[in-house]
Coordinates of C-alpha atoms and ligand atoms in Angstrom, one line a residue:
M182 CA 0.0 0.0 0.0
A183 CA 1.4 3.4 -1.0
N184 CA 1.6 6.0 1.7
I185 CA 1.9 9.3 0.0
V186 CA 1.7 12.5 2.1
A187 CA 1.1 15.9 0.4
I188 CA 2.2 19.0 2.2
V189 CA 0.0 21.9 1.1
G190 CA -0.6 25.5 2.1
R191 CA 0.0 29.0 0.9
P192 CA 3.5 30.4 0.3
N193 CA 5.8 31.1 3.2
V194 CA 4.0 29.2 5.9
G195 CA 7.0 26.8 6.2
K196 CA 6.1 23.9 3.9
S197 CA 9.5 23.3 2.6
T198 CA 11.0 23.7 6.1
L199 CA 8.7 21.0 7.3
F200 CA 9.4 18.9 4.2
N201 CA 13.2 19.1 4.8
R202 CA 12.7 18.1 8.5
L203 CA 10.7 15.0 7.5
I204 CA 13.2 13.7 5.0
E205 CA 16.4 15.0 6.5
K206 CA 17.5 11.8 8.2
R207 CA 17.4 9.5 5.2
Q208 CA 18.4 12.2 2.8
A209 CA 21.6 12.7 4.6
I210 CA 22.5 9.1 4.1
M211 CA 22.0 8.8 0.4
D212 CA 22.2 12.3 -1.0
D213 CA 25.9 13.1 -0.9
V214 CA 25.9 12.0 -4.4
P215 CA 27.0 14.1 -7.2
G216 CA 24.4 14.6 -9.9
V217 CA 21.5 14.5 -7.6
T218 CA 19.6 17.7 -7.7
R219 CA 19.2 19.5 -4.5
D220 CA 15.9 21.2 -5.1
R221 CA 14.0 18.1 -4.6
H222 CA 10.3 18.4 -3.8
Y223 CA 9.6 14.9 -2.9
G224 CA 11.4 12.4 -0.7
Y225 CA 11.1 9.4 1.4
A226 CA 10.5 9.6 5.1
E227 CA 10.2 7.3 8.1
W228 CA 8.5 7.6 11.4
V229 CA 8.3 4.8 14.0
G230 CA 9.1 2.2 11.4
K231 CA 6.5 3.4 8.9
Y232 CA 7.6 4.6 5.6
F233 CA 6.0 7.2 3.3
T234 CA 6.7 9.5 0.4
V235 CA 6.3 13.2 1.1
I236 CA 5.6 15.8 -1.6
D237 CA 6.1 19.5 -1.0
T238 CA 3.5 20.9 -3.4
G239 CA 4.9 24.4 -2.9
G240 CA 7.9 23.4 -5.0
Y241 CA 5.8 22.9 -8.1
V242 CA 4.2 26.2 -8.6
T243 CA 5.5 28.0 -11.6
G244 CA 4.3 30.8 -13.7
S245 CA 3.7 34.5 -13.1
E246 CA 2.5 36.2 -10.0
D247 CA -1.1 36.7 -11.1
K248 CA -1.7 33.1 -11.9
F249 CA 0.0 32.0 -8.7
E250 CA -3.1 31.4 -6.7
S251 CA -5.1 29.6 -9.2
E252 CA -2.1 27.4 -10.1
I253 CA -1.6 26.5 -6.5
R254 CA -5.2 25.6 -6.1
K255 CA -5.1 23.3 -9.2
Q256 CA -2.0 21.6 -8.1
V257 CA -3.3 21.1 -4.7
K258 CA -6.3 19.4 -6.2
L259 CA -4.1 17.0 -8.1
A260 CA -2.0 16.4 -5.1
I261 CA -4.8 15.5 -2.8
D262 CA -6.2 13.1 -5.4
E263 CA -3.0 11.1 -5.3
A264 CA -2.1 11.5 -1.6
S265 CA -3.2 9.1 1.1
A266 CA -3.0 11.9 3.7
V267 CA -2.6 15.7 3.6
I268 CA -0.7 18.0 5.9
F269 CA -2.2 21.5 5.6
V270 CA 0.3 24.0 6.9
V271 CA -0.8 27.3 8.3
D272 CA 1.1 30.1 10.1
C273 CA 0.4 30.8 13.8
R274 CA 2.0 34.2 13.6
D275 CA -0.1 35.4 10.7
G276 CA -3.2 33.8 12.0
L277 CA -6.1 32.7 9.8
T278 CA -6.0 34.3 6.4
G279 CA -8.4 34.4 3.5
F280 CA -6.0 32.3 1.4
D281 CA -6.0 29.7 4.1
K282 CA -9.8 29.6 3.9
D283 CA -9.6 29.1 0.1
F284 CA -7.3 26.2 0.7
A285 CA -9.7 24.7 3.2
N286 CA -12.5 24.9 0.7
V287 CA -10.4 22.8 -1.8
L288 CA -9.5 20.4 1.0
R289 CA -13.0 20.0 2.2
T290 CA -13.9 18.1 -1.0
A291 CA -11.1 15.6 -0.5
K292 CA -12.1 12.4 1.2
K293 CA -8.6 12.0 2.7
P294 CA -7.3 12.4 6.2
I295 CA -6.2 16.0 6.8
L296 CA -3.9 17.2 9.6
I297 CA -3.5 20.9 10.2
A298 CA 0.0 21.9 11.1
A299 CA -0.1 25.3 12.8
N300 CA 3.5 26.2 12.1
K301 CA 5.9 28.8 13.7
A302 CA 4.6 27.9 17.1
D303 CA 8.1 28.2 18.3
T304 CA 7.1 29.0 21.9
P305 CA 4.2 27.9 24.1
D306 CA 2.5 31.3 23.9
K307 CA 2.4 30.9 20.1
S308 CA 1.0 27.4 20.4
I309 CA -2.1 28.8 22.1
L310 CA -2.8 30.7 18.9
A311 CA -3.1 27.5 17.0
A312 CA -6.6 26.9 18.2
E313 CA -7.8 29.6 15.9
F314 CA -7.5 27.3 13.0
Y315 CA -10.3 25.1 14.2
A316 CA -12.4 27.9 12.7
L317 CA -11.6 26.6 9.3
G318 CA -14.3 24.1 9.9
L319 CA -12.3 21.2 8.5
D320 CA -12.8 17.8 10.0
A321 CA -9.2 17.8 11.2
E322 CA -7.1 18.1 14.3
V323 CA -4.8 21.1 14.7
Y324 CA -1.1 20.5 15.7
P325 CA 0.9 23.4 16.8
I326 CA 4.4 22.8 15.5
S327 CA 7.7 24.5 14.8
A328 CA 9.1 23.2 11.6
E329 CA 12.2 25.1 12.4
N330 CA 13.0 23.7 15.9
G331 CA 11.0 20.5 15.6
S332 CA 8.7 21.0 18.6
G333 CA 5.3 19.4 18.1
T334 CA 6.3 17.5 15.0
G335 CA 6.4 14.2 16.9
D336 CA 2.7 14.4 17.8
L337 CA 1.9 15.4 14.2
L338 CA 3.8 12.4 12.8
D339 CA 2.2 10.0 15.3
A340 CA -1.2 11.2 14.1
L341 CA -0.1 11.1 10.5
V342 CA 1.1 7.5 10.5
N343 CA -2.0 6.5 12.4
T344 CA -4.0 7.4 9.3
F345 CA -2.1 4.9 7.2
P346 CA -4.0 1.6 6.6
S347 CA -2.7 -1.0 9.0
E348 CA -0.3 -3.5 7.5
G349 CA -0.5 -7.2 7.9
K350 CA -3.6 -7.4 5.8
E351 CA -3.3 -10.4 3.5
D352 CA -2.1 -9.2 0.1
P353 CA -3.8 -11.3 -2.5
D354 CA -1.0 -10.4 -5.0
A355 CA 1.9 -11.3 -2.7
G356 CA 4.6 -13.0 -4.6
I357 CA 3.5 -11.7 -8.0
P358 CA 6.0 -9.1 -9.3
K359 CA 4.5 -5.6 -9.5
I360 CA 6.2 -3.7 -12.3
A361 CA 5.7 0.0 -12.9
I362 CA 6.5 1.9 -16.0
V363 CA 7.7 5.4 -14.9
G364 CA 9.4 8.4 -16.4
R365 CA 8.9 11.9 -17.8
P366 CA 6.0 12.8 -20.0
N367 CA 6.3 11.8 -23.7
V368 CA 9.1 9.2 -23.4
G369 CA 6.8 6.5 -24.7
K370 CA 5.3 5.0 -21.5
S371 CA 1.8 4.6 -22.8
S372 CA 2.9 3.4 -26.2
F373 CA 5.0 0.8 -24.4
L374 CA 2.1 -0.3 -22.3
N375 CA -0.2 -0.5 -25.3
A376 CA 2.4 -2.5 -27.3
L377 CA 2.6 -5.0 -24.5
L378 CA -1.1 -5.3 -23.8
G379 CA -2.0 -5.2 -27.5
V380 CA 0.1 -8.1 -28.6
E381 CA -0.3 -10.3 -25.7
R382 CA -3.9 -11.2 -25.1
S383 CA -3.4 -12.9 -21.8
I384 CA -4.6 -10.2 -19.5
V385 CA -6.6 -11.9 -16.8
T386 CA -8.5 -9.0 -15.4
D387 CA -8.5 -5.3 -15.5
E388 CA -9.3 -4.3 -12.0
A389 CA -9.3 -1.1 -10.1
G390 CA -6.5 -1.2 -7.7
T391 CA -6.1 0.3 -4.3
T392 CA -6.9 3.8 -5.4
R393 CA -9.7 5.1 -7.6
D394 CA -7.4 5.8 -10.5
A395 CA -4.8 3.1 -10.4
I396 CA -5.5 0.3 -12.7
H397 CA -3.4 -2.8 -12.2
S398 CA -3.3 -5.1 -15.2
Y399 CA -2.6 -8.7 -14.5
Y400 CA -0.4 -10.0 -17.2
K401 CA 1.3 -13.2 -18.3
M402 CA 4.4 -13.6 -20.4
F403 CA 7.0 -16.3 -20.7
G404 CA 4.8 -18.4 -18.5
K405 CA 5.1 -15.9 -15.6
N406 CA 2.5 -13.8 -14.0
F407 CA 3.0 -10.2 -13.2
I408 CA 1.1 -7.0 -12.5
L409 CA 1.6 -3.8 -14.4
V410 CA 1.1 -0.8 -12.2
D411 CA -0.5 1.7 -14.5
T412 CA 0.8 5.2 -14.7
A413 CA -1.1 6.2 -17.8
G414 CA -4.0 8.6 -17.8
V415 CA -1.9 11.6 -17.0
R416 CA -3.2 13.6 -19.9
K417 CA -6.8 13.0 -19.2
K418 CA -6.5 14.8 -15.9
A419 CA -3.9 17.4 -16.6
K420 CA -4.2 19.5 -19.6
V421 CA -1.7 22.3 -19.1
K422 CA 2.0 21.6 -19.6
D423 CA 3.1 22.4 -16.1
D424 CA 0.3 20.3 -14.7
I425 CA 1.3 17.3 -16.9
E426 CA 4.8 17.5 -15.5
F427 CA 3.5 17.8 -11.9
Y428 CA 0.9 15.1 -12.3
S429 CA 3.3 12.7 -14.0
V430 CA 5.6 13.1 -11.0
L431 CA 2.8 12.3 -8.6
R432 CA 1.9 9.3 -10.7
S433 CA 5.4 8.1 -10.9
L434 CA 5.8 8.4 -7.1
R435 CA 2.7 6.4 -6.5
A436 CA 3.7 3.8 -9.0
L437 CA 7.1 3.6 -7.4
E438 CA 5.6 3.1 -3.9
E439 CA 3.4 0.3 -5.2
C440 CA 5.8 -1.6 -7.3
D441 CA 8.6 -4.1 -6.8
V442 CA 10.5 -3.2 -9.9
C443 CA 10.3 0.0 -11.9
I444 CA 11.1 0.4 -15.5
I445 CA 12.4 4.0 -15.8
V446 CA 11.8 5.0 -19.4
I447 CA 14.0 7.8 -20.8
D448 CA 14.0 9.4 -24.2
A449 CA 17.1 8.6 -26.2
E450 CA 17.1 12.0 -27.8
R451 CA 17.0 13.8 -24.5
G452 CA 19.2 11.5 -22.4
V453 CA 19.0 11.3 -18.6
E454 CA 17.3 14.3 -17.1
S455 CA 17.3 15.4 -13.4
Q456 CA 13.8 14.0 -13.0
D457 CA 15.2 10.6 -13.9
V458 CA 18.1 10.9 -11.6
N459 CA 15.7 11.7 -8.8
L460 CA 13.6 8.6 -9.6
V461 CA 16.7 6.4 -9.5
S462 CA 17.8 7.8 -6.2
L463 CA 14.3 7.5 -4.8
A464 CA 14.0 3.9 -6.0
Q465 CA 17.3 3.1 -4.5
R466 CA 16.3 4.5 -1.2
Q467 CA 13.0 2.6 -1.2
G468 CA 14.8 -0.6 -2.1
K469 CA 13.0 -1.1 -5.4
G470 CA 14.3 -3.0 -8.4
M471 CA 15.1 -1.0 -11.5
V472 CA 15.6 -1.3 -15.2
I473 CA 16.4 1.7 -17.4
M474 CA 14.8 1.6 -20.8
V475 CA 16.3 4.1 -23.3
N476 CA 13.4 4.4 -25.7
K477 CA 13.1 6.0 -29.2
W478 CA 16.4 4.4 -30.0
D479 CA 15.2 4.4 -33.7
L480 CA 15.7 8.2 -33.7
I481 CA 19.4 8.0 -32.9
E482 CA 22.1 7.8 -35.6
K483 CA 24.3 5.0 -34.5
D484 CA 27.7 3.5 -35.0
T485 CA 29.2 0.6 -33.2
N486 CA 30.1 2.6 -30.1
T487 CA 26.9 4.6 -29.7
A488 CA 25.2 2.3 -27.2
D489 CA 28.3 1.9 -25.0
K490 CA 28.9 5.7 -25.0
F491 CA 25.3 6.2 -24.1
K492 CA 25.5 3.7 -21.3
K493 CA 28.5 5.3 -19.8
E494 CA 26.8 8.7 -19.9
I495 CA 23.8 7.3 -18.0
L496 CA 26.0 5.6 -15.4
D497 CA 27.9 8.8 -14.9
K498 CA 24.7 10.7 -14.2
I499 CA 23.2 8.1 -11.8
A500 CA 26.5 7.4 -10.0
P501 CA 27.2 5.8 -7.5
V502 CA 24.2 3.6 -8.5
D503 CA 26.0 1.3 -11.0
Y504 CA 23.9 -1.9 -11.0
V505 CA 21.0 -1.0 -13.1
P506 CA 20.5 -2.8 -16.4
I507 CA 20.1 -0.5 -19.4
I508 CA 18.2 -1.6 -22.5
F509 CA 17.8 0.3 -25.7
S510 CA 14.4 0.0 -27.2
S511 CA 12.1 1.3 -29.9
V512 CA 8.5 0.8 -29.0
I513 CA 7.5 1.9 -32.5
N514 CA 9.6 -0.8 -34.1
K515 CA 8.8 -3.2 -31.3
Q516 CA 12.5 -3.5 -30.7
R517 CA 13.5 -5.2 -27.4
I518 CA 10.3 -4.4 -25.7
Y519 CA 9.9 -8.0 -24.5
Q520 CA 13.5 -8.0 -23.4
V521 CA 12.7 -5.1 -21.1
M522 CA 9.9 -7.1 -19.4
E523 CA 12.1 -10.2 -19.2
K524 CA 14.8 -8.2 -17.5
A525 CA 12.3 -6.6 -15.1
V526 CA 11.1 -10.1 -14.1
Q527 CA 14.8 -11.2 -13.6
V528 CA 15.4 -8.2 -11.4
F529 CA 12.4 -9.1 -9.3
E530 CA 13.9 -12.6 -8.9
N531 CA 17.1 -11.0 -7.8
K532 CA 15.3 -8.9 -5.4
T533 CA 13.5 -11.7 -3.7
K534 CA 16.1 -14.4 -3.7
K535 CA 17.9 -15.5 -0.6
V536 CA 21.6 -16.6 -0.5
P537 CA 22.1 -19.5 1.9
T538 CA 24.2 -18.4 4.9
S539 CA 26.8 -21.2 4.3
K540 CA 27.3 -20.2 0.7
L541 CA 27.6 -16.6 1.6
N542 CA 30.2 -17.2 4.3
D543 CA 32.2 -19.7 2.2
T544 CA 32.4 -17.2 -0.6
I545 CA 32.9 -13.9 1.1
L546 CA 34.8 -14.6 4.3
P547 CA 37.9 -15.8 2.5
L548 CA 37.8 -12.6 0.4
I549 CA 37.6 -10.6 3.6
E550 CA 40.6 -12.5 5.0
R551 CA 42.6 -11.7 2.0
N552 CA 41.6 -8.1 2.2
P553 CA 40.6 -7.3 5.8
P554 CA 39.1 -4.0 6.9
P555 CA 41.9 -1.5 7.6
S556 CA 42.5 -1.1 11.3
T557 CA 41.2 2.1 12.8
K558 CA 42.6 3.9 15.8
G559 CA 45.0 1.0 16.2
K560 CA 42.1 -1.4 16.5
M561 CA 41.7 -4.6 14.4
V562 CA 38.3 -4.9 12.9
Q563 CA 37.2 -8.5 12.5
I564 CA 34.2 -9.7 10.5
K565 CA 33.0 -13.0 11.9
Y566 CA 30.1 -14.1 9.8
I567 CA 27.5 -12.9 7.4
T568 CA 23.9 -13.6 6.9
Q569 CA 21.2 -12.3 4.6
V570 CA 18.3 -11.1 6.8
N571 CA 14.7 -11.0 5.9
A572 CA 13.8 -7.6 4.5
R573 CA 12.0 -5.9 1.6
F574 CA 15.2 -6.0 -0.4
P575 CA 18.5 -7.8 -0.2
S576 CA 20.1 -6.9 3.1
F577 CA 23.2 -8.5 4.6
A578 CA 24.2 -8.4 8.2
F579 CA 27.9 -8.5 8.9
F580 CA 28.7 -9.5 12.5
C581 CA 31.9 -8.0 13.7
N582 CA 33.7 -6.8 16.8
L583 CA 33.8 -3.1 16.0
P584 CA 31.0 -2.3 13.6
Q585 CA 31.4 1.4 14.1
Y586 CA 34.9 1.3 12.5
I587 CA 33.9 -0.1 9.1
Q588 CA 34.6 2.6 6.7
P589 CA 32.3 3.5 3.7
S590 CA 35.1 2.5 1.3
Y591 CA 35.2 -0.9 2.8
Q592 CA 31.5 -1.2 2.8
R593 CA 31.7 -0.5 -0.9
F594 CA 34.3 -3.2 -1.3
L595 CA 32.0 -5.7 0.5
E596 CA 29.0 -4.7 -1.6
N597 CA 31.0 -5.1 -4.8
R598 CA 32.2 -8.6 -3.7
I599 CA 28.6 -9.6 -3.0
R600 CA 27.4 -8.3 -6.4
E601 CA 30.3 -10.0 -8.1
H602 CA 29.5 -13.5 -6.7
F603 CA 25.7 -13.4 -6.4
D604 CA 23.7 -11.7 -9.1
F605 CA 21.9 -8.7 -7.8
E606 CA 21.6 -6.8 -11.0
G607 CA 19.0 -4.1 -10.8
V608 CA 18.5 -4.2 -7.1
P609 CA 19.8 -2.1 -4.2
V610 CA 21.7 -4.0 -1.6
R611 CA 21.9 -3.0 2.0
L612 CA 24.8 -3.9 4.4
I613 CA 24.2 -3.8 8.1
F614 CA 27.0 -4.1 10.6
R615 CA 26.2 -5.6 14.0
K616 CA 28.3 -6.2 17.0
K617 CA 29.1 -9.7 17.9
Ligands
GDP755 P1 7.0 27.6 2.1 O1 6.9 28.7 1.2 O2 5.6 27.3 2.7 O3 7.7 26.4 1.7 O4 7.8 28.2 3.4 P2 9.3 28.0 3.8 O5 9.6 26.6 4.4 O6 10.2 28.4 2.7 O7 9.4 29.0 5.0 C1 9.1 30.4 4.9 C2 9.8 31.2 6.0 O8 9.3 30.8 7.3 C3 11.3 30.9 6.0 O9 11.9 32.1 6.3 C4 11.5 30.0 7.2 O10 12.7 30.1 7.8 C5 10.4 30.4 8.1 N1 9.9 29.3 9.0 C6 9.6 28.0 8.6 N2 9.2 27.3 9.7 C7 9.3 28.1 10.8 C8 9.1 27.9 12.2 O11 8.7 26.9 12.7 N3 9.3 29.0 13.0 C9 9.7 30.2 12.5 N4 9.8 31.2 13.3 N5 9.9 30.4 11.2 C10 9.7 29.4 10.3
GDP756 P1 4.1 8.9 -22.5 O1 3.8 10.3 -22.2 O2 5.5 8.6 -21.8 O3 3.1 7.9 -22.2 O4 4.5 8.9 -24.0 P2 3.6 8.3 -25.3 O5 3.5 6.8 -25.2 O6 2.3 9.1 -25.3 O7 4.6 8.7 -26.5 C1 4.9 10.0 -26.8 C2 5.2 10.2 -28.3 O8 6.4 9.4 -28.5 C3 4.2 9.6 -29.2 O9 4.1 10.4 -30.3 C4 4.7 8.2 -29.6 O10 4.3 7.8 -30.8 C5 6.2 8.5 -29.6 N1 7.0 7.3 -29.4 C6 6.8 6.4 -28.4 N2 7.8 5.4 -28.5 C7 8.6 5.7 -29.6 C8 9.7 5.1 -30.2 O11 10.2 4.0 -29.8 N3 10.2 5.7 -31.2 C9 9.7 6.9 -31.7 N4 10.3 7.5 -32.8 N5 8.7 7.5 -31.2 C10 8.1 6.9 -30.1

């Protein structure tokens, strides 16, 4: 189940400050990566073991001053359609404004849980002012917070994660790969989907998924079942160019949350764009499998080195992620479209497989012995054994005497050895160091 949280509110109330606070912990881990754009408006957050995608809607408003308000309203409508919960940010110091009331009117139509974050309640006397926002008449609790110093955000997040559907409900589709086709507008996603669905006539059902709009197609190919998480339909809802861009981001985020493996489609003529790099980085953080499909390959003039050069350019942009298979396709010529699906299914298998502990230790421990972790502060670091733990994506626990002294470069070394010996193409791998 996708947990997507939209942060909405008029400009300057502190949306992006709150957004940054929500994602800072995880962001800090993965984002010291060249090529990843900083002005990110969505990210992955965690609170008490629950994971969710956060969108800062404020980041998407473009255009001139005079269309500012109507643009915001439109985008907020789109966002609440996609979100599973909404944080409506208001400003305690300004008090209730007309613009806040306009927002509330838009939100009133949404049948989604809403939480009102009364921001800039930096001190207790300011918190008292928060009660004013009950006058908005929304069916929502008001939480005085300070996005800047963090006070009150714990209560807000507790309430937020409580709105998420409880897990543990039997998933009828468990074990069937869920594959999403994501990417920027116009790269050929719908054409690809149509080509797949048009030729193969083995769709079992076409059934509304967990949300009103998401259609999941059950599909069978090479004797294997899988589910295509639909991302089409962007154009029907969003007519203006900016909206298409924004809406396609929302759809991609939702599809990413719901899938096991995503096929990131890029346009061969445009190459990797920052949006694509963001998707790769988000997928990596969420532990999703990935395949990059370079579509419209028919439009590129080629010599023998073109594909290799292209591949290298992509890898440079998405570095340090270096394990994603890249396939050059032309949907129009039906070139390699099945190969893409086949690869996606393989990636799913890589994502779900478990390496037996004995095999893991027999293979990796001798390599560690030959190339042990460098001693730190005069201390010898010893890795005693390794086991793959149960997790959403391949995760390996290394038991050692001084886990805190394992350096990032050595972690990289270990990850590379694991990838070398056990095929994890297309899947993020996580290493955990535990004291033993
Ligand atoms: P957005 O336009 O809604 O995304 O708002 P920003 O996050 O950019 O914040 C607008 C201004 O409010 C910035 O100057 C922030 O530093 C300030 N701000 C944000 N949160 C707080 C807060 O909790 N307390 C105070 N005093 N200022 C805040
Ligand atoms: P979406 O927005 O990602 O779903 O993109 P569409 O499937 O709507 O395709 C956008 C445009 O690209 C359409 O005009 C397609 O005919 C065209 N297109 C899709 N795949 C290819 C391809 O492999 N080669 C070429 N030349 N054009 C393609």
